[in-house]
Amino acid sequence: ATRLVARLRHVHGRVSKLRASLASDAGWGVQRDSGDTRVLYQAHASGCLRIRVDTQVDAPLYDLLALLREVQLWHKWIPSLGGLGLSEAEELGRTSILNMCFRARIALPWPIQDRVCTFAVDGVDCMNAEDAPQQVLVLLDSGDAQQSCPFSLEARPIKGKFVALEMIESGIIITPAEVAGTAHTLFQIIAVVDPKMFVPKWLVNLAIRNLCFLIAVQIQRAAAVTRKPAHLARTMDPENSFYAFIRRRMAESLP
């Protein structure tokens, strides 16, 4: 019981901090703004990169969650640019419907070694009226990876040369249009990463001004991407407990 209470307090604190981080533009520098998509950056004294994307997506909440959940299909829609991009991604395991552990390998321009990030993916259902504003949150953090994996992460060694990349107190907030007061669903992400290196300005520009913007454009195509056979085989599976849960919660919480 004590561990459960501590875990709930930890999650509550993460939710509050994530909401506060995305509620204001204070301290953020806008790197690119197309009207319905903004990419922002914040330098940090620790050397961590703080990246934020706000975009409006004309797609149902269900499709957005499917886009994020199917980690094995990320390579089908996440773009690459100038040698920078996703090499592979996988789910290592899960401890519940909403608590998973993912691993992603990121290719960087030569001669920089690949980065590998192992991180917890913890869904938080804030769709009840008392949780106002009604939102779906996804907490991302390398520090919680082992808690969201049912076996030792050491049992899944990583092949090839790489440098471990840490994701810290990051996350995603998805807010329905009627709650956000926007034309379409508001999709916001903040990624705080320790790249384990000095990042030259040209690489920051490539990653933030260009690649992050292209990823946001692809997220805006969520409805089209998740209607393809590879996604439908998973999202329409009546035995899939995750999508059965999502359908039930949407029926209960959305008008």
CSV table of C-alpha atoms in Angstrom, one decimal:
chain,number,residue,atom,x,y,z
A,1,ALA,CA,0.0,0.0,0.0
A,2,THR,CA,2.8,2.4,0.9
A,3,ARG,CA,4.5,1.8,-2.5
A,4,LEU,CA,1.1,2.4,-4.3
A,5,VAL,CA,0.6,5.7,-2.5
A,6,ALA,CA,4.1,6.8,-3.3
A,7,ARG,CA,3.6,5.9,-7.0
A,8,LEU,CA,0.3,7.8,-7.1
A,9,ARG,CA,1.9,10.9,-5.6
A,10,HIS,CA,4.8,10.6,-8.1
A,11,VAL,CA,2.3,10.4,-11.0
A,12,HIS,CA,0.2,13.3,-9.6
A,13,GLY,CA,3.3,15.4,-9.4
A,14,ARG,CA,4.4,14.6,-12.9
A,15,VAL,CA,0.9,15.4,-14.3
A,16,SER,CA,0.9,18.8,-12.5
A,17,LYS,CA,4.4,19.7,-13.7
A,18,LEU,CA,3.6,18.6,-17.3
A,19,ARG,CA,0.4,20.7,-17.4
A,20,ALA,CA,2.2,23.7,-16.0
A,21,SER,CA,5.1,23.3,-18.5
A,22,LEU,CA,2.7,23.4,-21.5
A,23,ALA,CA,0.3,26.1,-20.1
A,24,SER,CA,2.6,29.0,-20.7
A,25,ASP,CA,5.1,30.2,-23.3
A,26,ALA,CA,7.3,31.9,-20.6
A,27,GLY,CA,11.0,31.0,-21.1
A,28,TRP,CA,10.3,29.3,-24.5
A,29,GLY,CA,11.7,30.6,-27.8
A,30,VAL,CA,9.6,30.0,-30.9
A,31,GLN,CA,11.7,28.4,-33.5
A,32,ARG,CA,9.0,27.9,-36.2
A,33,ASP,CA,5.4,28.9,-36.4
A,34,SER,CA,3.1,27.9,-39.3
A,35,GLY,CA,-0.1,29.0,-37.7
A,36,ASP,CA,-1.5,25.7,-36.6
A,37,THR,CA,1.9,24.3,-35.6
A,38,ARG,CA,4.6,25.8,-33.4
A,39,VAL,CA,8.0,24.4,-32.5
A,40,LEU,CA,9.7,25.9,-29.4
A,41,TYR,CA,13.1,25.4,-27.7
A,42,GLN,CA,14.5,26.2,-24.3
A,43,ALA,CA,18.1,26.0,-23.4
A,44,HIS,CA,18.9,24.5,-20.1
A,45,ALA,CA,21.9,25.1,-17.8
A,46,SER,CA,22.3,21.3,-17.3
A,47,GLY,CA,23.0,20.8,-21.0
A,48,CYS,CA,19.7,19.1,-21.6
A,49,LEU,CA,17.6,20.0,-24.7
A,50,ARG,CA,14.1,21.1,-24.0
A,51,ILE,CA,11.9,20.8,-27.1
A,52,ARG,CA,8.2,21.6,-27.4
A,53,VAL,CA,5.7,21.1,-30.2
A,54,ASP,CA,2.1,22.5,-30.2
A,55,THR,CA,0.0,21.4,-33.1
A,56,GLN,CA,-3.7,21.1,-34.0
A,57,VAL,CA,-4.8,17.8,-35.5
A,58,ASP,CA,-8.0,17.2,-37.5
A,59,ALA,CA,-8.3,13.6,-36.3
A,60,PRO,CA,-10.2,11.8,-33.6
A,61,LEU,CA,-8.6,11.2,-30.2
A,62,TYR,CA,-8.7,7.4,-30.9
A,63,ASP,CA,-6.5,7.8,-34.0
A,64,LEU,CA,-4.0,9.9,-32.2
A,65,LEU,CA,-3.7,7.3,-29.4
A,66,ALA,CA,-3.3,4.6,-32.0
A,67,LEU,CA,-0.5,6.5,-33.7
A,68,LEU,CA,1.4,6.7,-30.5
A,69,ARG,CA,0.6,3.2,-29.2
A,70,GLU,CA,1.9,1.3,-32.2
A,71,VAL,CA,5.5,1.8,-31.6
A,72,GLN,CA,6.5,-0.9,-34.0
A,73,LEU,CA,4.9,1.1,-36.8
A,74,TRP,CA,6.6,4.4,-35.9
A,75,HIS,CA,9.0,3.9,-38.8
A,76,LYS,CA,6.2,4.1,-41.3
A,77,TRP,CA,5.4,7.7,-40.5
A,78,ILE,CA,8.2,9.4,-38.6
A,79,PRO,CA,10.4,11.2,-41.2
A,80,SER,CA,14.2,11.4,-41.4
A,81,LEU,CA,16.3,14.4,-42.4
A,82,GLY,CA,19.9,14.9,-43.2
A,83,GLY,CA,21.0,11.6,-41.6
A,84,LEU,CA,18.9,12.3,-38.4
A,85,GLY,CA,16.0,10.1,-37.7
A,86,LEU,CA,14.5,7.0,-36.1
A,87,SER,CA,16.3,3.7,-36.9
A,88,GLU,CA,14.0,1.4,-34.9
A,89,ALA,CA,11.5,1.4,-32.1
A,90,GLU,CA,10.0,-1.4,-30.0
A,91,GLU,CA,7.9,-2.2,-26.9
A,92,LEU,CA,10.0,-4.0,-24.4
A,93,GLY,CA,7.0,-4.9,-22.1
A,94,ARG,CA,4.2,-3.6,-20.1
A,95,THR,CA,2.9,-3.8,-16.5
A,96,SER,CA,-0.7,-2.8,-17.3
A,97,ILE,CA,-2.9,-1.5,-20.2
A,98,LEU,CA,-1.6,2.1,-19.6
A,99,ASN,CA,2.0,1.4,-18.4
A,100,MET,CA,4.6,0.4,-21.0
A,101,CYS,CA,8.3,0.5,-21.7
A,102,PHE,CA,9.5,1.5,-25.1
A,103,ARG,CA,13.0,1.7,-26.7
A,104,ALA,CA,14.0,3.8,-29.7
A,105,ARG,CA,17.2,4.0,-31.6
A,106,ILE,CA,18.0,7.3,-33.2
A,107,ALA,CA,20.5,7.7,-36.1
A,108,LEU,CA,22.6,10.8,-36.1
A,109,PRO,CA,24.7,12.3,-38.9
A,110,TRP,CA,28.2,10.8,-39.3
A,111,PRO,CA,30.5,10.6,-37.4
A,112,ILE,CA,28.2,10.9,-34.3
A,113,GLN,CA,27.1,7.6,-32.8
A,114,ASP,CA,23.5,6.5,-32.6
A,115,ARG,CA,21.5,7.3,-29.5
A,116,VAL,CA,19.3,4.7,-27.8
A,117,CYS,CA,16.6,5.8,-25.4
A,118,THR,CA,14.7,3.4,-23.2
A,119,PHE,CA,11.7,5.1,-21.5
A,120,ALA,CA,8.5,4.5,-19.6
A,121,VAL,CA,5.2,5.3,-21.4
A,122,ASP,CA,2.6,5.9,-18.7
A,123,GLY,CA,-0.9,6.9,-19.8
A,124,VAL,CA,-3.0,9.1,-17.5
A,125,ASP,CA,-6.8,9.3,-18.0
A,126,CYS,CA,-7.9,12.8,-17.1
A,127,MET,CA,-11.2,12.6,-19.1
A,128,ASN,CA,-13.5,12.7,-16.1
A,129,ALA,CA,-15.2,16.1,-15.4
A,130,GLU,CA,-13.5,16.4,-12.0
A,131,ASP,CA,-10.1,16.2,-13.7
A,132,ALA,CA,-10.8,19.4,-15.6
A,133,PRO,CA,-9.4,20.3,-18.1
A,134,GLN,CA,-10.4,17.0,-19.7
A,135,GLN,CA,-7.3,15.7,-21.3
A,136,VAL,CA,-5.3,12.5,-22.0
A,137,LEU,CA,-1.7,12.6,-20.8
A,138,VAL,CA,1.2,10.4,-21.7
A,139,LEU,CA,4.2,10.6,-19.3
A,140,LEU,CA,7.6,9.8,-20.8
A,141,ASP,CA,10.6,9.2,-18.6
A,142,SER,CA,13.7,7.0,-18.8
A,143,GLY,CA,14.0,7.1,-15.0
A,144,ASP,CA,10.7,5.2,-14.7
A,145,ALA,CA,11.5,2.6,-17.5
A,146,GLN,CA,12.1,-0.3,-15.2
A,147,GLN,CA,8.9,0.3,-13.3
A,148,SER,CA,6.9,0.0,-16.5
A,149,CYS,CA,8.7,-3.2,-17.7
A,150,PRO,CA,7.8,-6.6,-16.2
A,151,PHE,CA,11.3,-8.0,-16.5
A,152,SER,CA,14.8,-6.7,-16.0
A,153,LEU,CA,15.9,-4.3,-18.7
A,154,GLU,CA,19.4,-5.9,-18.5
A,155,ALA,CA,17.8,-9.0,-20.1
A,156,ARG,CA,17.3,-7.0,-23.3
A,157,PRO,CA,20.8,-5.9,-24.3
A,158,ILE,CA,21.2,-3.4,-27.2
A,159,LYS,CA,23.2,-4.5,-30.2
A,160,GLY,CA,25.8,-2.4,-31.9
A,161,LYS,CA,27.6,0.8,-30.9
A,162,PHE,CA,25.5,3.5,-29.3
A,163,VAL,CA,25.3,6.1,-26.6
A,164,ALA,CA,22.4,6.0,-24.1
A,165,LEU,CA,20.1,9.0,-24.3
A,166,GLU,CA,18.0,9.9,-21.3
A,167,MET,CA,14.5,11.4,-21.5
A,168,ILE,CA,13.6,13.3,-18.4
A,169,GLU,CA,10.1,14.4,-17.2
A,170,SER,CA,8.7,14.6,-20.8
A,171,GLY,CA,5.2,13.9,-22.0
A,172,ILE,CA,2.3,14.5,-24.3
A,173,ILE,CA,-1.0,16.2,-23.6
A,174,ILE,CA,-4.0,15.7,-26.0
A,175,THR,CA,-6.9,18.1,-25.4
A,176,PRO,CA,-10.2,17.8,-27.3
A,177,ALA,CA,-11.0,20.9,-29.4
A,178,GLU,CA,-14.1,21.7,-27.4
A,179,VAL,CA,-12.0,21.8,-24.2
A,180,ALA,CA,-9.0,23.6,-25.7
A,181,GLY,CA,-11.1,26.2,-27.6
A,182,THR,CA,-9.3,25.3,-30.8
A,183,ALA,CA,-10.5,24.4,-34.2
A,184,HIS,CA,-9.1,20.9,-33.9
A,185,THR,CA,-7.7,18.5,-31.3
A,186,LEU,CA,-4.7,20.2,-29.6
A,187,PHE,CA,-1.6,17.9,-29.5
A,188,GLN,CA,1.3,19.1,-27.3
A,189,ILE,CA,4.6,17.4,-26.5
A,190,ILE,CA,7.5,18.4,-24.4
A,191,ALA,CA,10.7,16.4,-24.7
A,192,VAL,CA,13.6,17.0,-22.3
A,193,VAL,CA,16.6,15.0,-23.3
A,194,ASP,CA,20.2,14.6,-22.1
A,195,PRO,CA,22.1,13.9,-25.4
A,196,LYS,CA,25.3,13.0,-23.6
A,197,MET,CA,27.3,15.4,-25.8
A,198,PHE,CA,27.7,19.0,-26.7
A,199,VAL,CA,25.2,19.6,-29.4
A,200,PRO,CA,26.4,22.0,-32.2
A,201,LYS,CA,24.0,24.7,-33.3
A,202,TRP,CA,23.6,23.2,-36.8
A,203,LEU,CA,22.4,20.0,-35.3
A,204,VAL,CA,20.0,21.8,-33.0
A,205,ASN,CA,18.6,23.7,-36.0
A,206,LEU,CA,18.3,20.5,-38.0
A,207,ALA,CA,16.5,18.6,-35.2
A,208,ILE,CA,14.2,21.4,-33.9
A,209,ARG,CA,13.5,23.8,-36.7
A,210,ASN,CA,13.2,21.2,-39.4
A,211,LEU,CA,12.7,17.6,-38.2
A,212,CYS,CA,10.4,18.3,-35.3
A,213,PHE,CA,8.3,20.4,-37.6
A,214,LEU,CA,8.1,17.6,-40.1
A,215,ILE,CA,7.1,15.1,-37.4
A,216,ALA,CA,4.3,17.5,-36.4
A,217,VAL,CA,3.1,17.6,-40.0
A,218,GLN,CA,3.0,13.8,-40.0
A,219,ILE,CA,1.0,13.8,-36.7
A,220,GLN,CA,-1.5,16.0,-38.4
A,221,ARG,CA,-2.0,13.1,-40.9
A,222,ALA,CA,-2.9,10.7,-38.0
A,223,ALA,CA,-6.3,9.9,-39.4
A,224,ALA,CA,-4.8,8.9,-42.8
A,225,VAL,CA,-1.9,6.9,-41.3
A,226,THR,CA,-4.1,4.9,-38.9
A,227,ARG,CA,-6.5,3.9,-41.6
A,228,LYS,CA,-3.9,1.8,-43.4
A,229,PRO,CA,-4.0,-2.0,-43.1
A,230,ALA,CA,-1.0,-2.3,-40.7
A,231,HIS,CA,-2.7,-0.1,-38.1
A,232,LEU,CA,-6.2,-1.4,-38.7
A,233,ALA,CA,-5.1,-4.9,-38.0
A,234,ARG,CA,-4.3,-3.8,-34.4
A,235,THR,CA,-6.8,-1.1,-33.7
A,236,MET,CA,-9.8,-3.2,-35.0
A,237,ASP,CA,-8.8,-6.4,-33.2
A,238,PRO,CA,-11.7,-7.1,-30.7
A,239,GLU,CA,-9.2,-9.0,-28.5
A,240,ASN,CA,-6.9,-6.0,-28.0
A,241,SER,CA,-7.5,-4.9,-24.4
A,242,PHE,CA,-5.9,-1.4,-24.9
A,243,TYR,CA,-8.3,-0.4,-27.7
A,244,ALA,CA,-11.3,-1.9,-25.9
A,245,PHE,CA,-10.4,0.2,-22.9
A,246,ILE,CA,-10.0,3.4,-25.1
A,247,ARG,CA,-13.3,2.8,-26.8
A,248,ARG,CA,-15.1,2.4,-23.5
A,249,ARG,CA,-13.6,5.5,-21.9
A,250,MET,CA,-14.3,7.6,-24.9
A,251,ALA,CA,-18.0,6.5,-24.9
A,252,GLU,CA,-18.2,7.4,-21.2
A,253,SER,CA,-16.4,10.7,-21.3
A,254,LEU,CA,-16.9,12.4,-24.7
A,255,PRO,CA,-20.3,13.8,-25.9
